[in-house]
mmCIF file of C-alpha atoms and ligand atoms in Angstrom:
data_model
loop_
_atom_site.group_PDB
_atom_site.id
_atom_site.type_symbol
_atom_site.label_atom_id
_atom_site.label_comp_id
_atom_site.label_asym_id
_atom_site.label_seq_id
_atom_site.Cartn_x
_atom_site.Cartn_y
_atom_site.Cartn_z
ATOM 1 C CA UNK U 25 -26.270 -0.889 -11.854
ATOM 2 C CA UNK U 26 -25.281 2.640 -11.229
ATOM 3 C CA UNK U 27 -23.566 4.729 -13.078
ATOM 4 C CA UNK U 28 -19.584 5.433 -12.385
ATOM 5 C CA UNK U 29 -19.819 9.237 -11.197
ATOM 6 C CA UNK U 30 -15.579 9.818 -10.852
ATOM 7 C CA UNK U 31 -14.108 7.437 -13.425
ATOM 8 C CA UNK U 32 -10.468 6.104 -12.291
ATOM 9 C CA UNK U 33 -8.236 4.480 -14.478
ATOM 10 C CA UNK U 34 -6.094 3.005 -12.591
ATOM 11 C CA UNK U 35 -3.399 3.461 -9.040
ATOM 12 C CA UNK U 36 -0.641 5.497 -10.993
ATOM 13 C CA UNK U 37 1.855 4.751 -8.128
ATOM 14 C CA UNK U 38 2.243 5.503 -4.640
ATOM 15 C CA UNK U 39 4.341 7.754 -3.705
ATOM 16 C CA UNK U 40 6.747 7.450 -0.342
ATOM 17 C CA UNK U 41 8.410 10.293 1.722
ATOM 18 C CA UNK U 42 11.407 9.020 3.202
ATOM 19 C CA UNK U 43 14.587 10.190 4.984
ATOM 20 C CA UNK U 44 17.093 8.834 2.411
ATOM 21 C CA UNK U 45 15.475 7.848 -1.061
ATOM 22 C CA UNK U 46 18.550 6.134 -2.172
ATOM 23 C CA UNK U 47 19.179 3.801 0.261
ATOM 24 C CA UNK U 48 14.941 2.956 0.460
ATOM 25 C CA UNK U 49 15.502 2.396 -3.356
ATOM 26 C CA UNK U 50 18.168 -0.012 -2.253
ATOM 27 C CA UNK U 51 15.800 -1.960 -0.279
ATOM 28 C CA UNK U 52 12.843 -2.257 -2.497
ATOM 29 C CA UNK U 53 14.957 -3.163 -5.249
ATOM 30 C CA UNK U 54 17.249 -6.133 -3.378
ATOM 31 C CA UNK U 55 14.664 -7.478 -1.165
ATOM 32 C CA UNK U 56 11.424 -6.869 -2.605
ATOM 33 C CA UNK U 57 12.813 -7.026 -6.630
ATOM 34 C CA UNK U 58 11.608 -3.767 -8.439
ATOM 35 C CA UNK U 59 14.026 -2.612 -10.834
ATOM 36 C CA UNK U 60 14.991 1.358 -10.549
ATOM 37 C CA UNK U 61 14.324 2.801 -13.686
ATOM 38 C CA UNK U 62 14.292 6.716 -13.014
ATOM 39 C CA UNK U 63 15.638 9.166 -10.772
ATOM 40 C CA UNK U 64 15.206 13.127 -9.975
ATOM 41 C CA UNK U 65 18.201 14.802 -8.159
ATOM 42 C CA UNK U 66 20.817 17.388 -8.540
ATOM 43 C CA UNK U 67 22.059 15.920 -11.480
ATOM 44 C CA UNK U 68 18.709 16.426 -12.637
ATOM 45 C CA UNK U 69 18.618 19.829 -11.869
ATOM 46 C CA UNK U 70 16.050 19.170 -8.645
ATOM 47 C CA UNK U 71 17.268 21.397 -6.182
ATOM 48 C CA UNK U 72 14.482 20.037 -3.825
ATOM 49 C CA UNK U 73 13.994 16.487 -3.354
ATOM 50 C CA UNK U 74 15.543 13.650 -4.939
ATOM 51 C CA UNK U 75 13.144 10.821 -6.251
ATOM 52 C CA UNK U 76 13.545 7.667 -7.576
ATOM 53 C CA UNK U 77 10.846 5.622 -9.331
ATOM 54 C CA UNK U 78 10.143 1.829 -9.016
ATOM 55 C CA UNK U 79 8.903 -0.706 -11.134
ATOM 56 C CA UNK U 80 7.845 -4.417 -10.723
ATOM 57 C CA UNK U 81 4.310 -5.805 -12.798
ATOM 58 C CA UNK U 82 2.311 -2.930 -12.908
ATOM 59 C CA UNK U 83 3.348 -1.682 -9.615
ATOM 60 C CA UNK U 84 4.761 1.554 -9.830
ATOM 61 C CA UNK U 85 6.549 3.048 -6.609
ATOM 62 C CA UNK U 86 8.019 6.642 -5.988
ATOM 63 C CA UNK U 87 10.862 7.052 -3.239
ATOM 64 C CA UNK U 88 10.785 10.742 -2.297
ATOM 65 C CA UNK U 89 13.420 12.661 0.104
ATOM 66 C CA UNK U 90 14.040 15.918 0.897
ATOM 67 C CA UNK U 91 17.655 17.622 -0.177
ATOM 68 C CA UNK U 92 17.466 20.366 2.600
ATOM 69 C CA UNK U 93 15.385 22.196 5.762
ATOM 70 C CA UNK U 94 12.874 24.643 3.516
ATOM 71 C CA UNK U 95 11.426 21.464 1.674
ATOM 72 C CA UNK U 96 7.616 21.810 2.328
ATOM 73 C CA UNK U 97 6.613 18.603 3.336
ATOM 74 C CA UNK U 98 9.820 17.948 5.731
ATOM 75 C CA UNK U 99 7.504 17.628 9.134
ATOM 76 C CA UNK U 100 6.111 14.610 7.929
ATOM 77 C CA UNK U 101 9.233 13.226 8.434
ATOM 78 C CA UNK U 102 9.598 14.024 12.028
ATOM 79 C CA UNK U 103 6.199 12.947 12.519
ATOM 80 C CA UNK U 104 5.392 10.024 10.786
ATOM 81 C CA UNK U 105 8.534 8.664 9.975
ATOM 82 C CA UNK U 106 8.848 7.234 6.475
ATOM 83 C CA UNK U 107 5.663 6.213 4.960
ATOM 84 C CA UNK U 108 3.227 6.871 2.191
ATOM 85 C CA UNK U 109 2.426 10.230 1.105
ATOM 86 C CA UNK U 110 0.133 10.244 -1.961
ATOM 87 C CA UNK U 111 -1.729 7.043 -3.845
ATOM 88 C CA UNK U 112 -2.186 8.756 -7.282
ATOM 89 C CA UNK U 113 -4.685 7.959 -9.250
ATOM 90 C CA UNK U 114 -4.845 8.091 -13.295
ATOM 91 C CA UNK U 115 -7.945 9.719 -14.812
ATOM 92 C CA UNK U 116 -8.849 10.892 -18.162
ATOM 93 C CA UNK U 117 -9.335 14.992 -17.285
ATOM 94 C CA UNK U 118 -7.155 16.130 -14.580
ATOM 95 C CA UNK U 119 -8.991 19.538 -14.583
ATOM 96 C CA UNK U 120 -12.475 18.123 -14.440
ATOM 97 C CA UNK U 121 -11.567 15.225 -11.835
ATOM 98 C CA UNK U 122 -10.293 17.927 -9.645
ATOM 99 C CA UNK U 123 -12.848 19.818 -10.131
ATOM 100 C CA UNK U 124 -15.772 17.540 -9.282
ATOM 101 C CA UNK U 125 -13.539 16.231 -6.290
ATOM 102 C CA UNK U 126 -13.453 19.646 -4.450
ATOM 103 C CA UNK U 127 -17.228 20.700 -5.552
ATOM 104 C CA UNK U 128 -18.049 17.696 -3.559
ATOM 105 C CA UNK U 129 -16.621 18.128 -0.626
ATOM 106 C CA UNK U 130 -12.798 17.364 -1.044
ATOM 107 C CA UNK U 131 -10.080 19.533 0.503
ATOM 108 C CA UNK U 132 -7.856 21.005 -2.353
ATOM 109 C CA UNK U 133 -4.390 20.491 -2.173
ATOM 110 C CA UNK U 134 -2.613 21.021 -5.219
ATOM 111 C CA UNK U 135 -4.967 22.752 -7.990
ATOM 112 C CA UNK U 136 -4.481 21.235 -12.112
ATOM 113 C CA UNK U 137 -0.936 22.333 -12.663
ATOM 114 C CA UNK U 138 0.956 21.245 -16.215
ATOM 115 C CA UNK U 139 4.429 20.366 -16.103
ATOM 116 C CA UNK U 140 6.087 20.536 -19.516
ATOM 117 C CA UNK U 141 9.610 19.391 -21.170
ATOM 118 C CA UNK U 142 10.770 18.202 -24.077
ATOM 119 C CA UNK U 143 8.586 14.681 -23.478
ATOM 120 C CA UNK U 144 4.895 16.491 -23.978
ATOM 121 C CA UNK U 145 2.768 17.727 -21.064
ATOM 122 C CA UNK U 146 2.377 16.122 -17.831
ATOM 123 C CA UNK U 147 -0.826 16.906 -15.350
ATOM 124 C CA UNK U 148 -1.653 16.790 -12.252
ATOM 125 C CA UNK U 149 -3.758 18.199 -9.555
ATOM 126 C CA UNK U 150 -3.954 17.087 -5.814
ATOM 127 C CA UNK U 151 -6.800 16.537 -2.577
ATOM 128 C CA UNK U 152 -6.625 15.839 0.187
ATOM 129 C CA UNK U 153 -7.322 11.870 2.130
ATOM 130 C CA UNK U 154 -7.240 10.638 5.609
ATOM 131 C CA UNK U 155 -4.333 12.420 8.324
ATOM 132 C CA UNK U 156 -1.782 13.582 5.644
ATOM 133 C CA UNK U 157 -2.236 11.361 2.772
ATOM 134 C CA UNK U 158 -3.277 13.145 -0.534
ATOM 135 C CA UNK U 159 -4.670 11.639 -3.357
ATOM 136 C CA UNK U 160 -3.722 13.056 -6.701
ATOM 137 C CA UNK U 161 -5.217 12.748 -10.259
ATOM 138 C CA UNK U 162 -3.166 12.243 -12.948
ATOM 139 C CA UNK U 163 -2.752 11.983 -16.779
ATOM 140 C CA UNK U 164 -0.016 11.051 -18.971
ATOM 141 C CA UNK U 165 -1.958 10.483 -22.464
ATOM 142 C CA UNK U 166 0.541 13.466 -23.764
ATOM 143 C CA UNK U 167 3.761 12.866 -22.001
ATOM 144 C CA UNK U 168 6.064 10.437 -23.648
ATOM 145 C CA UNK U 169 9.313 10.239 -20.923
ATOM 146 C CA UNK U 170 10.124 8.085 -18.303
ATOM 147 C CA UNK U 171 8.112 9.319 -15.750
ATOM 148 C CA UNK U 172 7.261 12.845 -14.945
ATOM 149 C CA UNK U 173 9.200 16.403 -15.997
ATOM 150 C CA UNK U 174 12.735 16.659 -13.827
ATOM 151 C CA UNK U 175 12.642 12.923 -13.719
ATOM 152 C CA UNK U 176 15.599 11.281 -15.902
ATOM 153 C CA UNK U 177 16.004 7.462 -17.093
ATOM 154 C CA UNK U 178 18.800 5.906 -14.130
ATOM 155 C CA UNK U 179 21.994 6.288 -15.044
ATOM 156 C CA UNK U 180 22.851 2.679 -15.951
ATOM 157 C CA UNK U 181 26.188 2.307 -14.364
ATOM 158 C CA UNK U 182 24.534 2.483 -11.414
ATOM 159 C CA UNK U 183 23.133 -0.792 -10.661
ATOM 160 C CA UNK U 184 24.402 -3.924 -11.895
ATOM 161 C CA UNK U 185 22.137 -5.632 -13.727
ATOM 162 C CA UNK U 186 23.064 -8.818 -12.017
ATOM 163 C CA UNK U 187 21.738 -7.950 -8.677
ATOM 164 C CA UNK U 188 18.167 -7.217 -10.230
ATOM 165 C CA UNK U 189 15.990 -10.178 -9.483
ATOM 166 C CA UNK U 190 12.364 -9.286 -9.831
ATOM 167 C CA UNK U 191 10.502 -11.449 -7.116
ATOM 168 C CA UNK U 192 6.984 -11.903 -9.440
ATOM 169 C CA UNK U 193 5.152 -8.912 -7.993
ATOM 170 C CA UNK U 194 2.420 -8.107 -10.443
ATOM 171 C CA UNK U 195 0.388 -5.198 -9.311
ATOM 172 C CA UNK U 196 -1.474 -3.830 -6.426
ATOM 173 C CA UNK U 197 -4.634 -5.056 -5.026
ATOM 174 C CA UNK U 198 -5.456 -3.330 -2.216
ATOM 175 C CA UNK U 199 -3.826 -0.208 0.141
ATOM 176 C CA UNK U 200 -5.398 0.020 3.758
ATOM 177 C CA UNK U 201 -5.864 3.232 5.756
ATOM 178 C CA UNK U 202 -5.923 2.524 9.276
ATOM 179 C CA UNK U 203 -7.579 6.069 11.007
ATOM 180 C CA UNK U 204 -8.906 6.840 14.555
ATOM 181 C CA UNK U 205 -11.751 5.297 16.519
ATOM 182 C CA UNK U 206 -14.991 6.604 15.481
ATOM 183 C CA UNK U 207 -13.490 7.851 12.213
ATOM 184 C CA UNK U 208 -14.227 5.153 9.542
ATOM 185 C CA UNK U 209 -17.886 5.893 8.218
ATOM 186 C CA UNK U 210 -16.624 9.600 7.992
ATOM 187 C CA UNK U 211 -14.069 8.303 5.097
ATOM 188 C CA UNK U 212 -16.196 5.677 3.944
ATOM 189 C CA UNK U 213 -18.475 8.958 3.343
ATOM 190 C CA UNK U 214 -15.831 11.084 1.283
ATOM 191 C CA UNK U 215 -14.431 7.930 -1.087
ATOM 192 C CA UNK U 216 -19.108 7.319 -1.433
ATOM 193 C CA UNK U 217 -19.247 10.920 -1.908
ATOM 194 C CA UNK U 218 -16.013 12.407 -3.100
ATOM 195 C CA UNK U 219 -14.600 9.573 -5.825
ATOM 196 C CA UNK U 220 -17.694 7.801 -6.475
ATOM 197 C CA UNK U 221 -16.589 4.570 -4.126
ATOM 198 C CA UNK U 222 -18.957 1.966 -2.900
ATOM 199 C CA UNK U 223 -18.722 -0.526 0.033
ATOM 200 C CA UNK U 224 -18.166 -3.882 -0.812
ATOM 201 C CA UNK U 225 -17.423 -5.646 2.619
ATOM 202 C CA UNK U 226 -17.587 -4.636 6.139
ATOM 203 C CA UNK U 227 -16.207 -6.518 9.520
ATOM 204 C CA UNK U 228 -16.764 -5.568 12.660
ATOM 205 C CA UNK U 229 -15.209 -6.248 15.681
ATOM 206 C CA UNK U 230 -16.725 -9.909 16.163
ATOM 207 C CA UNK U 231 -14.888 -10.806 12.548
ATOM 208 C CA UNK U 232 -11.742 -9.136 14.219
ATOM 209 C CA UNK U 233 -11.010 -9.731 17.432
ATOM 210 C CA UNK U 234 -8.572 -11.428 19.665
ATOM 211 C CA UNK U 235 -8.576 -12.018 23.379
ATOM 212 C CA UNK U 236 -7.064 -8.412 23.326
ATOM 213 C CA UNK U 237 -8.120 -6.599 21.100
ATOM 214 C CA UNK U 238 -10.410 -5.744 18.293
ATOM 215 C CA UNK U 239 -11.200 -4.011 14.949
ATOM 216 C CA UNK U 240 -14.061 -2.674 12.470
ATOM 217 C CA UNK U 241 -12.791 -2.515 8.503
ATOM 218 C CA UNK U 242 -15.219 -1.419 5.959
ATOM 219 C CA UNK U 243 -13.818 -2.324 2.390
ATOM 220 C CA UNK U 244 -14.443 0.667 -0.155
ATOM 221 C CA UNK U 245 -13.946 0.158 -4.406
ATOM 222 C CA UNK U 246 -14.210 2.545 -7.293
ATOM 223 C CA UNK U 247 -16.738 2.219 -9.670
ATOM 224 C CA UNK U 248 -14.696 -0.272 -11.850
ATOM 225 C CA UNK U 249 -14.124 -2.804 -8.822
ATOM 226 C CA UNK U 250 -10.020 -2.254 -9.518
ATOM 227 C CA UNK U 251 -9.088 0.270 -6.871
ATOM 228 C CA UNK U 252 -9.510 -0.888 -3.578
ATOM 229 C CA UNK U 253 -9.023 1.147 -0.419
ATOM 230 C CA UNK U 254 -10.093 -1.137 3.365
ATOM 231 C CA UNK U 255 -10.458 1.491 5.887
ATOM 232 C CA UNK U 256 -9.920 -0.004 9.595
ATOM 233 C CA UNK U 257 -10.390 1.632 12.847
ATOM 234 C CA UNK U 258 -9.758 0.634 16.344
ATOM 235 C CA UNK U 259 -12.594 -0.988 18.667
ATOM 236 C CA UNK U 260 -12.400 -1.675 22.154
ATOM 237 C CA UNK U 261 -10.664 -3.999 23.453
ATOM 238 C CA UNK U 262 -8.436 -5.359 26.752
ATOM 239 C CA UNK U 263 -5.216 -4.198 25.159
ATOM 240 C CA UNK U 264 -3.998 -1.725 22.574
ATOM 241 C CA UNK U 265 -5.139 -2.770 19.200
ATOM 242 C CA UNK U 266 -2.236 -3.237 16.119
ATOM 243 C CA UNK U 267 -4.706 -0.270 15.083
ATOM 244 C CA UNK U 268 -3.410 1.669 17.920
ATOM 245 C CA UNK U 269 -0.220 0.522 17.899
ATOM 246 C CA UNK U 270 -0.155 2.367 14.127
ATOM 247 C CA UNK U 271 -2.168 5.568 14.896
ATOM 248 C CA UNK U 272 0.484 6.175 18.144
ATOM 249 C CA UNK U 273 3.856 5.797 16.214
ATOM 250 C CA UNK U 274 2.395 7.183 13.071
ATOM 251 C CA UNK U 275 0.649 10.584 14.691
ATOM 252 C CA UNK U 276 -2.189 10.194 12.952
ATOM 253 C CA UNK U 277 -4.033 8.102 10.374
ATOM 254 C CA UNK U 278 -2.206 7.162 7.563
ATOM 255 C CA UNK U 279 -1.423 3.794 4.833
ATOM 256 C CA UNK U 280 -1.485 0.626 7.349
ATOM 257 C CA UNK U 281 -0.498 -1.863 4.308
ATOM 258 C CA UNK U 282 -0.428 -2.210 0.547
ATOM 259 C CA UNK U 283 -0.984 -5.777 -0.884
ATOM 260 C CA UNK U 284 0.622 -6.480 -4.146
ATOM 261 C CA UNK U 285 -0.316 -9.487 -6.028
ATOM 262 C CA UNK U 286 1.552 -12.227 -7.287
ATOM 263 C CA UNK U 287 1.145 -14.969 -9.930
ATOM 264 C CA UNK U 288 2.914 -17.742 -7.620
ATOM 265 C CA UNK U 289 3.283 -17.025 -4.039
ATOM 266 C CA UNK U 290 5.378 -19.889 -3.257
ATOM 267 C CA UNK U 291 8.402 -18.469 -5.847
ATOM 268 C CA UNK U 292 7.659 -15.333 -4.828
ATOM 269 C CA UNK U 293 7.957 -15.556 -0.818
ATOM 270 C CA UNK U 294 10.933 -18.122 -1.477
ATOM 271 C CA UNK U 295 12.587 -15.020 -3.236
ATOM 272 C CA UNK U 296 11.786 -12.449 -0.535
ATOM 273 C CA UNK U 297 12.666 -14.768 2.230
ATOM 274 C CA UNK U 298 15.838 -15.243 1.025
ATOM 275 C CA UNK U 299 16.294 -11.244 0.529
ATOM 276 C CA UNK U 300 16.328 -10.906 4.262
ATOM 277 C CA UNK U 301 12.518 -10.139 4.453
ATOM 278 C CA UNK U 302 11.051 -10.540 7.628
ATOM 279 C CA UNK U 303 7.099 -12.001 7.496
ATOM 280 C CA UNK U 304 4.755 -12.876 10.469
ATOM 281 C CA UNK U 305 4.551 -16.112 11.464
ATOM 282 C CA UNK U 306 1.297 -19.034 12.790
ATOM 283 C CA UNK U 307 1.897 -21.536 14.687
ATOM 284 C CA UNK U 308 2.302 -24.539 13.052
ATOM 285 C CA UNK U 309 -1.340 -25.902 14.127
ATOM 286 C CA UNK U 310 -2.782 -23.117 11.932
ATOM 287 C CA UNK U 311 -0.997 -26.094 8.923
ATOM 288 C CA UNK U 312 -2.410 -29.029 10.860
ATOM 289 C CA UNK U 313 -6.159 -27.516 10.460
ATOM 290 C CA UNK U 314 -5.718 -25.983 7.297
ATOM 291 C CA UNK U 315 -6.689 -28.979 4.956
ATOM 292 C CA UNK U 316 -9.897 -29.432 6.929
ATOM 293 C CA UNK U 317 -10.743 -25.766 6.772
ATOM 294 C CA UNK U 318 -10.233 -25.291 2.884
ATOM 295 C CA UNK U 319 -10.097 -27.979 1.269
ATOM 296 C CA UNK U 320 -8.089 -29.048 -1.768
ATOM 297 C CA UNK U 321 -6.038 -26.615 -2.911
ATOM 298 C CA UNK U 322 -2.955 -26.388 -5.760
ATOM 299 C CA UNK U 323 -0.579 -25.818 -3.173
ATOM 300 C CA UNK U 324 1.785 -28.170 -1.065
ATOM 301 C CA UNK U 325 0.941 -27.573 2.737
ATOM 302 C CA UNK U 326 4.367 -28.092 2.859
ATOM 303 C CA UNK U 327 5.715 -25.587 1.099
ATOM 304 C CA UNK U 328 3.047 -23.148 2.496
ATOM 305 C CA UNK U 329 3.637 -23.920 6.306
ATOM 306 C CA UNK U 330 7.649 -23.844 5.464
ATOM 307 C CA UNK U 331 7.011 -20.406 4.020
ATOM 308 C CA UNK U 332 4.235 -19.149 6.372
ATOM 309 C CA UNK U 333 1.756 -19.109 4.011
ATOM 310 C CA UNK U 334 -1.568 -18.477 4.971
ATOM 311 C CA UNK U 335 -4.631 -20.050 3.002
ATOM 312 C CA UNK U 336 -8.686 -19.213 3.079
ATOM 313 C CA UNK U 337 -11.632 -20.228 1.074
ATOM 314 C CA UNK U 338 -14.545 -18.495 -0.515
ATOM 315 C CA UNK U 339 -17.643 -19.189 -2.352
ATOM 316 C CA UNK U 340 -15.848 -18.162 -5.288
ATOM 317 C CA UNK U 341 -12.205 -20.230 -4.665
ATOM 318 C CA UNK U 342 -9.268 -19.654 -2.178
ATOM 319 C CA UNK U 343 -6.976 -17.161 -1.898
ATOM 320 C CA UNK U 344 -3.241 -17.404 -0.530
ATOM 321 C CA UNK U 345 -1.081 -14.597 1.524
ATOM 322 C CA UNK U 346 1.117 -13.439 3.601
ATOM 323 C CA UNK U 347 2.093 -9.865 5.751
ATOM 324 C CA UNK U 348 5.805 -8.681 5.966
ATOM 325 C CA UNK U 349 6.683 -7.043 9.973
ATOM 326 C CA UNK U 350 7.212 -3.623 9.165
ATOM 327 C CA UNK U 351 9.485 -1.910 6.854
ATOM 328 C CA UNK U 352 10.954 0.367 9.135
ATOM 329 C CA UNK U 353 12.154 0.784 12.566
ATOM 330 C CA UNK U 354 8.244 2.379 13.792
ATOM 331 C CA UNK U 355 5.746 -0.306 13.792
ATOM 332 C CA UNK U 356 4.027 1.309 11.106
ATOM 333 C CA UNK U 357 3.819 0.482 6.976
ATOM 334 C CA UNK U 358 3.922 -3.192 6.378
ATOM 335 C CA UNK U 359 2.876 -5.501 3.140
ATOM 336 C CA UNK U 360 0.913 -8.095 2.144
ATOM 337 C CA UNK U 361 1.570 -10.428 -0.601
ATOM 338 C CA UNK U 362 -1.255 -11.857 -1.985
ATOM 339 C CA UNK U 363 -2.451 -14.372 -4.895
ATOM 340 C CA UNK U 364 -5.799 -14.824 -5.590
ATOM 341 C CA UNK U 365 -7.190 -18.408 -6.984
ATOM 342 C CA UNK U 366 -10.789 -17.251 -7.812
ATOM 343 C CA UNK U 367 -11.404 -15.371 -4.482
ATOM 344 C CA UNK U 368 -12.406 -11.792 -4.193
ATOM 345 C CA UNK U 369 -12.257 -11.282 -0.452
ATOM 346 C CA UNK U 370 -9.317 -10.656 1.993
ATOM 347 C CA UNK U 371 -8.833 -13.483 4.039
ATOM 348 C CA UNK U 372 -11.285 -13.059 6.944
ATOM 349 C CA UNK U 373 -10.416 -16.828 8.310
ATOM 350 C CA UNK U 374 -7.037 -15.827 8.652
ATOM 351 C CA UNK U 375 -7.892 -12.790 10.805
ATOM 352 C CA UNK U 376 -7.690 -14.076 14.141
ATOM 353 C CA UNK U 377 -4.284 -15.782 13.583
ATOM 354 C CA UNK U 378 -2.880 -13.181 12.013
ATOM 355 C CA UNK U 379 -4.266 -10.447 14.616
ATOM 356 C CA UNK U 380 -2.240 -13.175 17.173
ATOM 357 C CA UNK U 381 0.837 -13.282 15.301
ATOM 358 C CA UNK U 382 0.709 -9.248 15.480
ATOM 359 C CA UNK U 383 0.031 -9.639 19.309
ATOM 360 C CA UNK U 384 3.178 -11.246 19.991
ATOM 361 C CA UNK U 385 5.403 -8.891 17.790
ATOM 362 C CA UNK U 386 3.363 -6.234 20.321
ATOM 363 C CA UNK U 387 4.371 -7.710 22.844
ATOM 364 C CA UNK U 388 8.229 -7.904 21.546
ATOM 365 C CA UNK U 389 8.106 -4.273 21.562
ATOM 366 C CA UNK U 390 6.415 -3.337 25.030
ATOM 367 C CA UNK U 391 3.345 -1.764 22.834
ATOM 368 C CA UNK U 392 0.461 -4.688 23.631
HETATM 369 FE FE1 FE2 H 24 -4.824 -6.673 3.158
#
């Protein structure tokens, strides 16, 4: 066993830059059930951006807009559209994590900055990741607010309490980067070399393929096994890959999906479904084979193929999930939901029917 050379705590949150926070925080909190428990504005004396933070589980979410044309990172808007900007990551020494980062190899972004108030000492410092994605380290051990400095608890007269309705998201397991062809092993190399990642699966393009098109995923985890980033890239095929599809409307590489876990995907799906979220679909022989292909499971194939449920089996158990279309109008950021029932893998019989069921939302939109 070797040694952990960039200890990580933990995925801090994720932070989104998007045209209009508040009505993003809207939709994350009525159809995907986090509860808004801070906000940074003008009323809290942020002249810049307005942010909201989000909280369901474990997961913690940051909604981030722009409150005029000098904000800095306004292009991505144009750009990319609304997506993720940063996947922060908690450490134990900002200083010394940032540090090590950029001595090996890592672009600086942000150098160790403290922010203070009147809640202790916040820290962060920021790198740079794949297209315009930044990771940055960050400890809390001596702050004591809600969330950062600037950020304030949310007013509570502004959601009713009897709209929240978590939906049983617990935390996240993994977030994909999708980048260009011919540009995985180079990131593979900077989370090995950078942050201390190793690989723990690979597929290539005969795991994921369709009669159109194709993809190679290499499946990268910190040292503890609790962060983990899949990095895809496109392969040849007959048509343009989902892969593609992403790296056109995006402009670049960027955060494909995140997967959040959940301790009962049935309830969970049930809850979303009726919030107006939209999920891919199989055809219903995917349900016919399923009990031949995995066995006994917990589950009612009933409830499963009602839902759109997909199922696959390990040596180690089965694992059940499911991929929202994307959250906005570019076919871009989507997510998975995903409960785990002894497997540690991601669902590589699923892959063809769920590269299909992409296809024909492709298709939809003139982009196959
Ligand atoms: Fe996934």
């Amino acid at each position: 066993m070797t040694s952990d050379t960039f200890p990580l705590r933990r995925i801090d949150h994720v932070r989104f830059f998007v045209g209009n926070a508040r009505q993003s925080a809207y939709f994350y909190r009525n159809a995907f059930g986090f509860d808004v428990v801070a906000y940074a504005g003008l009323e809290t004396r942020s002249p810049r951006e307005a942010g909201y933070v989000l909280r369901q589980g474990k997961i913690t979410f940051v909604l981030a807009s722009p409150l005029g044309p000098e904000h800095p990172d306004n292009r991505r808007l144009v750009l990319h559209g609304d997506g993720v900007q940063d996947i922060a990551l908690e450490v134990d020494d900002v200083t010394h994590a940032y540090e090590t980062a950029t001595q090996r190899g890592a672009v600086g972004v942000t150098p160790p900055t403290r922010l203070e108030d009147e809640y202790g000492v916040y820290e962060y410092a920021t790198i740079a990741a794949y297209g315009d994605t930044t990771h940055t380290f960050v400890n809390r051990d001596r702050y004591h607010g809600i969330f950062a400095p600037g950020y304030k608890p949310i007013d509570p007269d502004r959601y009713s309490p009897s709209t929240f309705r978590p939906v049983g998201l617990q935390s996240i397991d993994h977030i994909v980067a999708n980048v260009e062809e011919g540009k995985m092993d180079e990131w593979v190399r900077f989370y090995e070399q950078v942050l201390g990642f190793r690989q723990l699966i690979h597929f290539d393009d005969k795991d994921i393929s369709t009669e159109y098109s194709a993809l190679m995923s290499k499946v990268m985890q910190d040292g503890t096994g609790r962060i983990k980033f899949p990095i895809n890239e496109p392969a040849k095929g007959r048509r343009r890959s989902q892969i593609e599809e992403f790296l056109q409307f995006y402009h670049g590489p960027g955060v494909q999906h995140i997967a959040l876990t959940t301790g009962n995907i049935i309830e969970t799906v049930r809850a979303m479904r009726q919030n107006d979220v939209s999920f891919l679909r199989v055809p219903r022989s995917y349900y016919e084979m399923l009990p031949d292909r995995v066995g006994p499971i917990a589950e009612s194939i009933h409830d499963l193929a009602e839902l759109g449920i997909l199922v696959d089996r390990d040596d180690e158990g089965y694992l059940l999930q499911i991929f929202t279309k994307p959250v906005e109008d570019r076919p871009t950021l989507f997510f998975e939901v995903i409960q785990r029932r002894g497997s540690r893998s991601f669902g590589k019989g699923n892959f063809k029917a769920l590269f299909e069921a992409i296809e024909r939302e492709q298709a939809r939109r003139g982009t196959l």
